Amino acid sequence: MTILVSNRDARRIFLNRQGLASPPNRALTKAGLLDLVTKIGFVQVDSISTVERAHHMILHARSQTYKPEHLTALLEKDGALFEHWTHDASIIPSAFFVYWKHRFASESETLVERWRKWREAGFEDVFDDTLKQITETGRVLARDFKYEDRTSGGWWNWHPSKTALEYLWRTGRLAIAGRDSFQKIYDLTERVIPETYRLGEVDREAFIDWCCRAALERLGFATHGELAAFFALISPEDARQWVLSHAHELQSVVIEPADGSRPRAAHALAGFPDTLGDLEDPPARLRVLSPFDPLLRDRARTERLFGFTYRIEIFVPEPKRQYGYYVFPLLEGDRLIGRIDMKANRKAGLLEVKRLWWEAGLRPSAGRAARLDAELARIARFAGVEQVVWLEGARG
C-alpha cells in the first residue's frame, strides 16, 4: 500500500530530520553538537563570511547556544569530526570516515586524469616529495611552499605543491588538522583521524547500503536520485539498484508538493510513518538560514516541499541579480517566508540590513516584524556586532 503524505506533514518530517524542529534555545553542549552534526549528516564549509561563515550559521540556526569553539575542539582536538567532500567541502562525523575510504579510492583512480585538463603538465611529479616532506616535518599550509616566477591565479593555476596537497587530501593520505585564517592545515591522516575511526573497512555492498540508508534516515523520504545526491558518494544508478534490491525494507509513499500539483512518488523505510517517532512542531520563531543550509541543499526538493525558489547569485553579474550577492532565506515555523540581504560591518559594530523580501502573498504583520527584529538581534550578537541598522529602503 502506498501512503499519501500531505505537504505540511512532509515539511515537518524533513525539518525534524534536519534538526530544525527542536527548540533553538535549548542548551547545546559539545557532545550535543556532535550529536547534532551526526543527525544532520554533514555541515557544509564555505569561505564567505558576509555575516558569519556558513557552517557557523547552519549550526546557530539550530541552536542559539551553539559555541564555535566546541566545533573547533571536535575537529582539531578530539578528532570526532573531519573535513572532506560531500557535494562540496563539508564537516563530517569521523564515525563515517570508513565510508569515505571508497571516495578516496575512486578519487585516486580519476582525479589526476580530470585535473590534467586544467593543470600544467607534470603537476603530479611532486606528489611523493610533498608527502615525504609532511611525513618528516609535520603539518603545513599551502603558503609554506615558496615558488619563483609563479603568478597568482584561480584553482586551475595552483602551484604544484598546492595541487599535491589537495590531491593527497582528496585521496585520503592527508587530512585537515585545522585552519589558520580559514586556510587548510594539512597533516598525515594517521596523525589527525583517531585510530578507532581510521582502521575499519567495509565492502562496496555495505558502503552503498549505508549511503542509501543513512541518507533516507536524514531525509525521511526520498527518490533514488535524492538518496544518491545526499552524501554525493554514489551514483543514482547505485541508489536505484539499492531501492530495487531492498524493496522489502521500504515503504512506497507519495508526497504532496507545495503547489498542489501531482504528488511525487518516493521511498521511506518500512514502518513509515510509525518509525518517525513523535514529530516535534517546528518553533514558531523566525530564523535566518545560511544559503548553504542542508534544508536548501537540494534546490528542487526545497521548491517542491516549501514552494520556495532559491538560487545563490554570487557568480551572477550584479545587474542580472534578482535579489543580491549573498541573500539569507527566512524560516518561520515550517515555512520559508522570505529572504534578507545583510552584512556584518565589524569595524562599525553594525549588522547592516540592505534589503528584505517577503514571499508573494505573505502579510508582513507587526508580529512577524517583531520576530524578525528579535532574530536579527540574535544574529548580531552571534556575529559580534552591537547594533542592527536598516539601510534606507531596506524594508521594501
Short mmCIF file of C-alpha atoms in Angstrom, two decimals:
data_model
loop_
_atom_site.label_atom_id
_atom_site.label_comp_id
_atom_site.label_asym_id
_atom_site.label_seq_id
_atom_site.Cartn_x
_atom_site.Cartn_y
_atom_site.Cartn_z
CA MET A 1 0.00 0.00 0.00
CA THR A 2 1.24 3.46 -0.92
CA ILE A 3 0.93 6.19 1.72
CA LEU A 4 -0.03 9.75 0.77
CA VAL A 5 1.92 12.34 2.77
CA SER A 6 0.42 15.83 2.95
CA ASN A 7 2.66 18.76 2.16
CA ARG A 8 2.52 20.02 5.74
CA ASP A 9 3.50 16.62 7.13
CA ALA A 10 6.29 16.31 4.57
CA ARG A 11 7.73 19.67 5.64
CA ARG A 12 7.51 18.71 9.32
CA ILE A 13 9.23 15.37 8.70
CA PHE A 14 12.10 17.00 6.82
CA LEU A 15 12.53 19.78 9.40
CA ASN A 16 12.64 17.20 12.19
CA ARG A 17 15.19 15.08 10.39
CA GLN A 18 17.37 18.12 9.71
CA GLY A 19 17.43 19.37 13.30
CA LEU A 20 15.23 22.41 12.71
CA ALA A 21 12.25 21.32 14.82
CA SER A 22 13.90 21.29 18.25
CA PRO A 23 13.72 24.42 20.42
CA PRO A 24 16.62 26.62 19.28
CA ASN A 25 17.14 27.99 22.80
CA ARG A 26 17.87 24.52 24.22
CA ALA A 27 21.39 24.33 25.70
CA LEU A 28 23.85 22.70 23.30
CA THR A 29 26.90 21.05 24.85
CA LYS A 30 29.96 19.90 22.90
CA ALA A 31 28.63 16.33 22.98
CA GLY A 32 25.24 17.63 21.86
CA LEU A 33 26.90 19.43 18.97
CA LEU A 34 28.49 16.17 17.78
CA ASP A 35 25.07 14.50 18.02
CA LEU A 36 23.56 17.34 16.00
CA VAL A 37 26.11 17.12 13.18
CA THR A 38 25.62 13.34 13.13
CA LYS A 39 21.84 13.79 12.96
CA ILE A 40 22.12 16.25 10.07
CA GLY A 41 24.78 14.14 8.32
CA PHE A 42 27.26 16.87 7.43
CA VAL A 43 27.69 20.65 7.60
CA GLN A 44 28.94 22.47 4.52
CA VAL A 45 32.01 24.71 4.85
CA ASP A 46 32.30 27.90 2.84
CA SER A 47 34.81 30.74 2.89
CA ILE A 48 32.35 33.63 2.52
CA SER A 49 31.76 35.47 5.77
CA THR A 50 29.17 38.12 4.95
CA VAL A 51 27.75 37.71 8.46
CA GLU A 52 29.43 34.51 9.70
CA ARG A 53 30.83 31.52 7.86
CA ALA A 54 28.28 29.04 6.53
CA HIS A 55 29.00 26.21 8.98
CA HIS A 56 28.56 28.53 11.95
CA MET A 57 25.30 29.94 10.54
CA ILE A 58 23.95 26.44 9.87
CA LEU A 59 24.57 25.34 13.46
CA HIS A 60 23.41 28.61 15.04
CA ALA A 61 20.08 28.30 13.20
CA ARG A 62 19.52 25.06 15.10
CA SER A 63 20.74 26.30 18.48
CA GLN A 64 21.37 29.87 19.53
CA THR A 65 23.59 28.43 22.30
CA TYR A 66 25.99 26.93 19.72
CA LYS A 67 29.63 27.72 20.54
CA PRO A 68 32.10 27.76 17.62
CA GLU A 69 34.91 26.75 19.98
CA HIS A 70 33.12 23.43 20.53
CA LEU A 71 33.21 22.77 16.79
CA THR A 72 36.92 23.62 16.69
CA ALA A 73 37.61 21.22 19.58
CA LEU A 74 35.66 18.38 17.93
CA LEU A 75 37.62 18.92 14.70
CA GLU A 76 41.12 19.78 15.88
CA LYS A 77 41.47 18.20 19.33
CA ASP A 78 39.04 15.29 19.67
CA GLY A 79 39.10 14.09 16.06
CA ALA A 80 35.38 13.37 16.32
CA LEU A 81 34.72 15.35 13.12
CA PHE A 82 36.74 15.64 9.92
CA GLU A 83 36.68 17.75 6.77
CA HIS A 84 36.16 16.29 3.35
CA TRP A 85 33.84 16.38 0.35
CA THR A 86 30.17 15.58 0.02
CA HIS A 87 28.75 17.68 -2.81
CA ASP A 88 31.20 20.31 -1.55
CA ALA A 89 33.69 20.74 1.28
CA SER A 90 31.95 19.70 4.49
CA ILE A 91 32.40 18.83 8.16
CA ILE A 92 31.52 15.16 8.66
CA PRO A 93 31.35 12.85 11.70
CA SER A 94 34.54 10.79 11.94
CA ALA A 95 32.32 7.78 12.60
CA PHE A 96 31.57 7.99 8.84
CA PHE A 97 35.26 8.05 7.83
CA VAL A 98 35.30 4.37 6.89
CA TYR A 99 32.73 5.04 4.15
CA TRP A 100 34.77 7.92 2.74
CA LYS A 101 37.56 5.42 2.01
CA HIS A 102 35.53 4.44 -1.04
CA ARG A 103 35.63 8.07 -2.22
CA PHE A 104 39.40 8.14 -1.61
CA ALA A 105 39.84 5.05 -3.78
CA SER A 106 37.65 6.47 -6.53
CA GLU A 107 39.46 9.82 -6.50
CA SER A 108 42.83 8.04 -6.64
CA GLU A 109 41.74 6.47 -9.93
CA THR A 110 40.12 9.50 -11.59
CA LEU A 111 41.35 12.79 -10.12
CA VAL A 112 44.68 13.07 -11.94
CA GLU A 113 43.03 12.48 -15.30
CA ARG A 114 40.40 15.12 -14.60
CA TRP A 115 42.94 17.64 -13.40
CA ARG A 116 45.18 17.16 -16.46
CA LYS A 117 42.56 19.11 -18.40
CA TRP A 118 43.33 22.23 -16.37
CA ARG A 119 46.74 21.86 -14.69
CA GLU A 120 50.16 22.38 -16.13
CA ALA A 121 51.88 19.24 -17.40
CA GLY A 122 53.80 17.28 -14.81
CA PHE A 123 51.93 18.59 -11.76
CA GLU A 124 51.76 15.05 -10.33
CA ASP A 125 55.55 14.78 -10.21
CA VAL A 126 55.70 16.47 -6.79
CA PHE A 127 53.10 14.28 -5.04
CA ASP A 128 55.65 11.93 -3.45
CA ASP A 129 58.03 14.70 -2.41
CA THR A 130 55.22 16.69 -0.83
CA LEU A 131 54.03 13.66 1.14
CA LYS A 132 57.62 12.92 2.23
CA GLN A 133 58.12 16.48 3.45
CA ILE A 134 54.97 16.39 5.59
CA THR A 135 55.90 12.96 6.94
CA GLU A 136 59.26 14.30 8.07
CA THR A 137 58.46 17.86 9.15
CA GLY A 138 54.79 17.80 10.14
CA ARG A 139 51.72 19.81 9.27
CA VAL A 140 51.84 22.53 6.60
CA LEU A 141 49.77 25.16 4.85
CA ALA A 142 49.95 25.71 1.11
CA ARG A 143 51.62 29.08 1.73
CA ASP A 144 54.55 27.30 3.40
CA PHE A 145 55.79 26.30 -0.06
CA LYS A 146 57.76 29.01 -1.86
CA TYR A 147 57.98 29.32 -5.64
CA GLU A 148 59.72 31.61 -8.07
CA ASP A 149 58.04 33.09 -11.15
CA ARG A 150 54.64 31.88 -10.02
CA THR A 151 51.81 34.31 -10.69
CA SER A 152 48.63 34.10 -8.69
CA GLY A 153 45.57 32.56 -10.21
CA GLY A 154 42.43 30.55 -9.54
CA TRP A 155 42.21 26.91 -8.53
CA TRP A 156 43.23 25.91 -12.07
CA ASN A 157 46.56 27.71 -11.59
CA TRP A 158 47.62 26.31 -8.21
CA HIS A 159 51.35 25.86 -7.76
CA PRO A 160 52.42 22.18 -7.92
CA SER A 161 52.58 21.57 -4.18
CA LYS A 162 49.17 23.17 -3.61
CA THR A 163 47.85 20.73 -6.18
CA ALA A 164 49.72 17.91 -4.43
CA LEU A 165 48.27 18.87 -1.05
CA GLU A 166 44.74 18.87 -2.43
CA TYR A 167 45.27 15.59 -4.26
CA LEU A 168 46.72 13.88 -1.18
CA TRP A 169 43.81 15.20 0.90
CA ARG A 170 41.15 14.25 -1.60
CA THR A 171 42.59 10.72 -1.80
CA GLY A 172 42.81 10.26 1.97
CA ARG A 173 46.55 10.31 2.61
CA LEU A 174 46.38 13.75 4.19
CA ALA A 175 43.68 15.21 6.43
CA ILE A 176 42.79 18.71 7.58
CA ALA A 177 44.31 19.23 11.03
CA GLY A 178 42.84 22.71 11.44
CA ARG A 179 42.59 26.09 9.77
CA ASP A 180 44.58 29.30 10.01
CA SER A 181 42.59 32.32 8.80
CA PHE A 182 40.47 29.72 7.04
CA GLN A 183 43.44 28.27 5.16
CA LYS A 184 43.69 24.50 5.47
CA ILE A 185 46.41 22.99 7.65
CA TYR A 186 47.39 19.59 6.22
CA ASP A 187 48.92 16.64 8.06
CA LEU A 188 49.16 12.88 7.65
CA THR A 189 45.77 11.25 8.08
CA GLU A 190 47.11 8.93 10.79
CA ARG A 191 48.10 11.98 12.84
CA VAL A 192 44.64 13.56 12.53
CA ILE A 193 41.95 10.85 12.44
CA PRO A 194 41.81 8.67 15.58
CA GLU A 195 42.58 5.00 15.04
CA THR A 196 39.13 3.91 16.17
CA TYR A 197 37.63 5.61 13.09
CA ARG A 198 40.54 5.20 10.68
CA LEU A 199 41.27 1.48 10.55
CA GLY A 200 37.95 -0.09 9.63
CA GLU A 201 36.93 -1.31 6.18
CA VAL A 202 33.57 -2.01 4.55
CA ASP A 203 32.97 -3.73 1.22
CA ARG A 204 31.17 -1.98 -1.63
CA GLU A 205 27.80 -3.59 -0.91
CA ALA A 206 27.88 -2.43 2.72
CA PHE A 207 29.09 1.01 1.57
CA ILE A 208 26.16 1.51 -0.83
CA ASP A 209 23.73 0.17 1.75
CA TRP A 210 24.98 2.67 4.32
CA CYS A 211 24.89 5.59 1.85
CA CYS A 212 21.26 4.93 0.97
CA ARG A 213 20.03 4.00 4.42
CA ALA A 214 21.81 6.90 6.16
CA ALA A 215 20.50 9.34 3.56
CA LEU A 216 16.95 8.05 3.89
CA GLU A 217 17.09 8.36 7.68
CA ARG A 218 18.11 12.02 7.33
CA LEU A 219 15.62 12.87 4.60
CA GLY A 220 12.63 10.93 5.93
CA PHE A 221 11.56 10.09 2.37
CA ALA A 222 13.38 10.35 -0.94
CA THR A 223 13.64 9.34 -4.57
CA HIS A 224 16.66 7.26 -5.57
CA GLY A 225 18.21 10.40 -7.08
CA GLU A 226 17.85 12.23 -3.78
CA LEU A 227 19.45 9.31 -1.95
CA ALA A 228 22.49 9.44 -4.24
CA ALA A 229 22.79 13.22 -4.01
CA PHE A 230 22.65 13.43 -0.21
CA PHE A 231 26.26 12.45 0.54
CA ALA A 232 27.31 12.53 -3.15
CA LEU A 233 29.27 9.30 -2.66
CA ILE A 234 27.37 7.02 -5.05
CA SER A 235 25.66 7.29 -8.42
CA PRO A 236 21.90 7.49 -9.00
CA GLU A 237 22.16 4.04 -10.61
CA ASP A 238 23.75 2.65 -7.44
CA ALA A 239 20.83 4.08 -5.46
CA ARG A 240 18.26 2.79 -7.94
CA GLN A 241 19.65 -0.72 -7.70
CA TRP A 242 19.67 -0.48 -3.90
CA VAL A 243 15.98 0.51 -3.91
CA LEU A 244 15.13 -2.44 -6.16
CA SER A 245 17.05 -4.96 -4.06
CA HIS A 246 15.72 -3.62 -0.74
CA ALA A 247 12.09 -3.15 -1.74
CA HIS A 248 11.02 -5.46 1.11
CA GLU A 249 12.52 -2.98 3.59
CA LEU A 250 10.93 0.09 2.04
CA GLN A 251 7.53 1.76 2.06
CA SER A 252 6.17 3.44 -1.06
CA VAL A 253 4.96 6.98 -0.40
CA VAL A 254 3.71 9.88 -2.50
CA ILE A 255 4.50 13.39 -1.36
CA GLU A 256 2.11 16.29 -1.92
CA PRO A 257 4.01 19.29 -3.38
CA ALA A 258 3.53 22.81 -2.05
CA ASP A 259 1.92 23.98 -5.30
CA GLY A 260 -0.81 21.33 -5.15
CA SER A 261 0.38 19.60 -8.32
CA ARG A 262 0.52 15.85 -8.79
CA PRO A 263 2.05 14.05 -5.76
CA ARG A 264 5.58 12.72 -6.30
CA ALA A 265 6.49 9.08 -5.67
CA ALA A 266 9.26 8.41 -3.16
CA HIS A 267 10.57 5.79 -0.76
CA ALA A 268 10.65 5.59 3.03
CA LEU A 269 11.86 2.96 5.45
CA ALA A 270 9.41 0.17 6.28
CA GLY A 271 7.08 1.05 9.13
CA PHE A 272 6.64 4.62 7.90
CA PRO A 273 5.22 6.75 9.48
CA ASP A 274 5.43 4.90 12.82
CA THR A 275 9.24 4.75 12.53
CA LEU A 276 9.39 8.54 12.55
CA GLY A 277 8.56 8.72 16.24
CA ASP A 278 6.85 11.76 17.72
CA LEU A 279 7.41 14.68 15.39
CA GLU A 280 8.10 17.99 17.09
CA ASP A 281 6.27 21.02 15.74
CA PRO A 282 8.93 23.43 14.46
CA PRO A 283 9.29 26.55 16.66
CA ALA A 284 7.13 29.45 15.60
CA ARG A 285 10.06 31.84 15.89
CA LEU A 286 11.60 33.29 12.75
CA ARG A 287 15.13 32.12 11.89
CA VAL A 288 17.79 33.15 9.39
CA LEU A 289 19.27 30.26 7.38
CA SER A 290 22.61 30.07 5.62
CA PRO A 291 22.38 29.87 1.82
CA PHE A 292 24.24 26.56 2.27
CA ASP A 293 21.88 25.12 4.88
CA PRO A 294 21.18 21.39 4.36
CA LEU A 295 17.47 22.24 4.17
CA LEU A 296 18.25 24.08 0.92
CA ARG A 297 20.96 21.76 -0.38
CA ASP A 298 18.64 20.16 -2.96
CA ARG A 299 17.05 23.24 -4.54
CA ALA A 300 14.43 21.22 -6.45
CA ARG A 301 13.33 19.39 -3.29
CA THR A 302 13.13 22.69 -1.40
CA GLU A 303 10.94 24.15 -4.14
CA ARG A 304 8.62 21.12 -4.16
CA LEU A 305 8.22 20.96 -0.37
CA PHE A 306 8.22 24.65 0.53
CA GLY A 307 7.25 26.41 -2.69
CA PHE A 308 10.43 28.45 -2.26
CA THR A 309 12.71 29.10 -5.23
CA TYR A 310 16.26 29.87 -4.17
CA ARG A 311 19.46 30.42 -6.11
CA ILE A 312 22.80 31.75 -4.90
CA GLU A 313 23.70 34.75 -7.05
CA ILE A 314 27.36 35.12 -6.07
CA PHE A 315 28.51 34.41 -9.63
CA VAL A 316 25.67 36.31 -11.32
CA PRO A 317 26.71 39.75 -12.64
CA GLU A 318 25.23 42.41 -10.36
CA PRO A 319 22.88 43.95 -12.97
CA LYS A 320 21.35 40.50 -13.57
CA ARG A 321 20.77 39.55 -9.91
CA GLN A 322 17.16 39.16 -8.86
CA TYR A 323 17.99 39.66 -5.18
CA GLY A 324 21.63 40.07 -4.14
CA TYR A 325 25.15 38.73 -3.80
CA TYR A 326 24.55 36.65 -0.65
CA VAL A 327 20.93 36.54 0.46
CA PHE A 328 19.74 34.59 3.53
CA PRO A 329 16.44 32.63 3.48
CA LEU A 330 13.99 33.17 6.35
CA LEU A 331 12.31 30.21 8.08
CA GLU A 332 9.22 30.69 10.24
CA GLY A 333 7.71 27.58 11.76
CA ASP A 334 7.50 25.10 8.89
CA ARG A 335 7.51 27.70 6.10
CA LEU A 336 10.16 29.58 4.16
CA ILE A 337 8.70 33.07 4.14
CA GLY A 338 11.27 35.43 2.66
CA ARG A 339 14.89 36.41 2.26
CA ILE A 340 17.17 39.11 3.57
CA ASP A 341 20.37 40.75 2.33
CA MET A 342 22.60 41.83 5.20
CA LYS A 343 26.25 42.19 6.17
CA ALA A 344 28.22 42.42 9.41
CA ASN A 345 30.22 45.66 9.39
CA ARG A 346 32.62 44.76 12.19
CA LYS A 347 34.60 47.98 12.03
CA ALA A 348 31.43 49.96 12.77
CA GLY A 349 29.96 47.29 15.05
CA LEU A 350 26.82 47.04 12.91
CA LEU A 351 24.67 44.40 11.26
CA GLU A 352 23.60 46.31 8.17
CA VAL A 353 20.34 45.17 6.54
CA LYS A 354 20.36 46.11 2.88
CA ARG A 355 17.03 44.68 1.72
CA LEU A 356 14.17 42.46 2.83
CA TRP A 357 11.83 40.48 0.57
CA TRP A 358 8.74 38.66 1.85
CA GLU A 359 7.36 35.81 -0.25
CA ALA A 360 4.42 36.67 -2.50
CA GLY A 361 1.10 36.69 -0.68
CA LEU A 362 2.71 36.89 2.77
CA ARG A 363 1.36 39.50 5.16
CA PRO A 364 4.17 41.47 6.87
CA SER A 365 2.34 41.82 10.19
CA ALA A 366 3.63 43.65 13.24
CA GLY A 367 4.14 40.32 15.00
CA ARG A 368 6.20 38.96 12.13
CA ALA A 369 8.29 42.12 12.00
CA ALA A 370 8.94 41.81 15.74
CA ARG A 371 10.02 38.19 15.32
CA LEU A 372 12.41 39.22 12.57
CA ASP A 373 13.87 42.03 14.71
CA ALA A 374 14.40 39.55 17.57
CA GLU A 375 16.21 37.14 15.24
CA LEU A 376 18.40 39.87 13.79
CA ALA A 377 19.38 40.89 17.32
CA ARG A 378 20.42 37.28 17.99
CA ILE A 379 22.39 37.17 14.73
CA ALA A 380 24.13 40.45 15.58
CA ARG A 381 25.26 39.09 18.95
CA PHE A 382 26.47 35.90 17.31
CA ALA A 383 28.42 37.88 14.70
CA GLY A 384 29.99 40.03 17.42
CA VAL A 385 28.43 43.36 16.48
CA GLU A 386 26.42 45.65 18.73
CA GLN A 387 23.56 47.01 16.67
CA VAL A 388 21.20 46.22 13.79
CA VAL A 389 20.81 49.03 11.27
CA TRP A 390 18.33 49.06 8.41
CA LEU A 391 19.72 50.96 5.42
CA GLU A 392 17.47 53.34 3.54
CA GLY A 393 14.79 51.50 1.60
CA ALA A 394 15.76 48.14 3.11
CA ARG A 395 12.25 47.26 4.28
CA GLY A 396 10.95 47.49 0.73
#
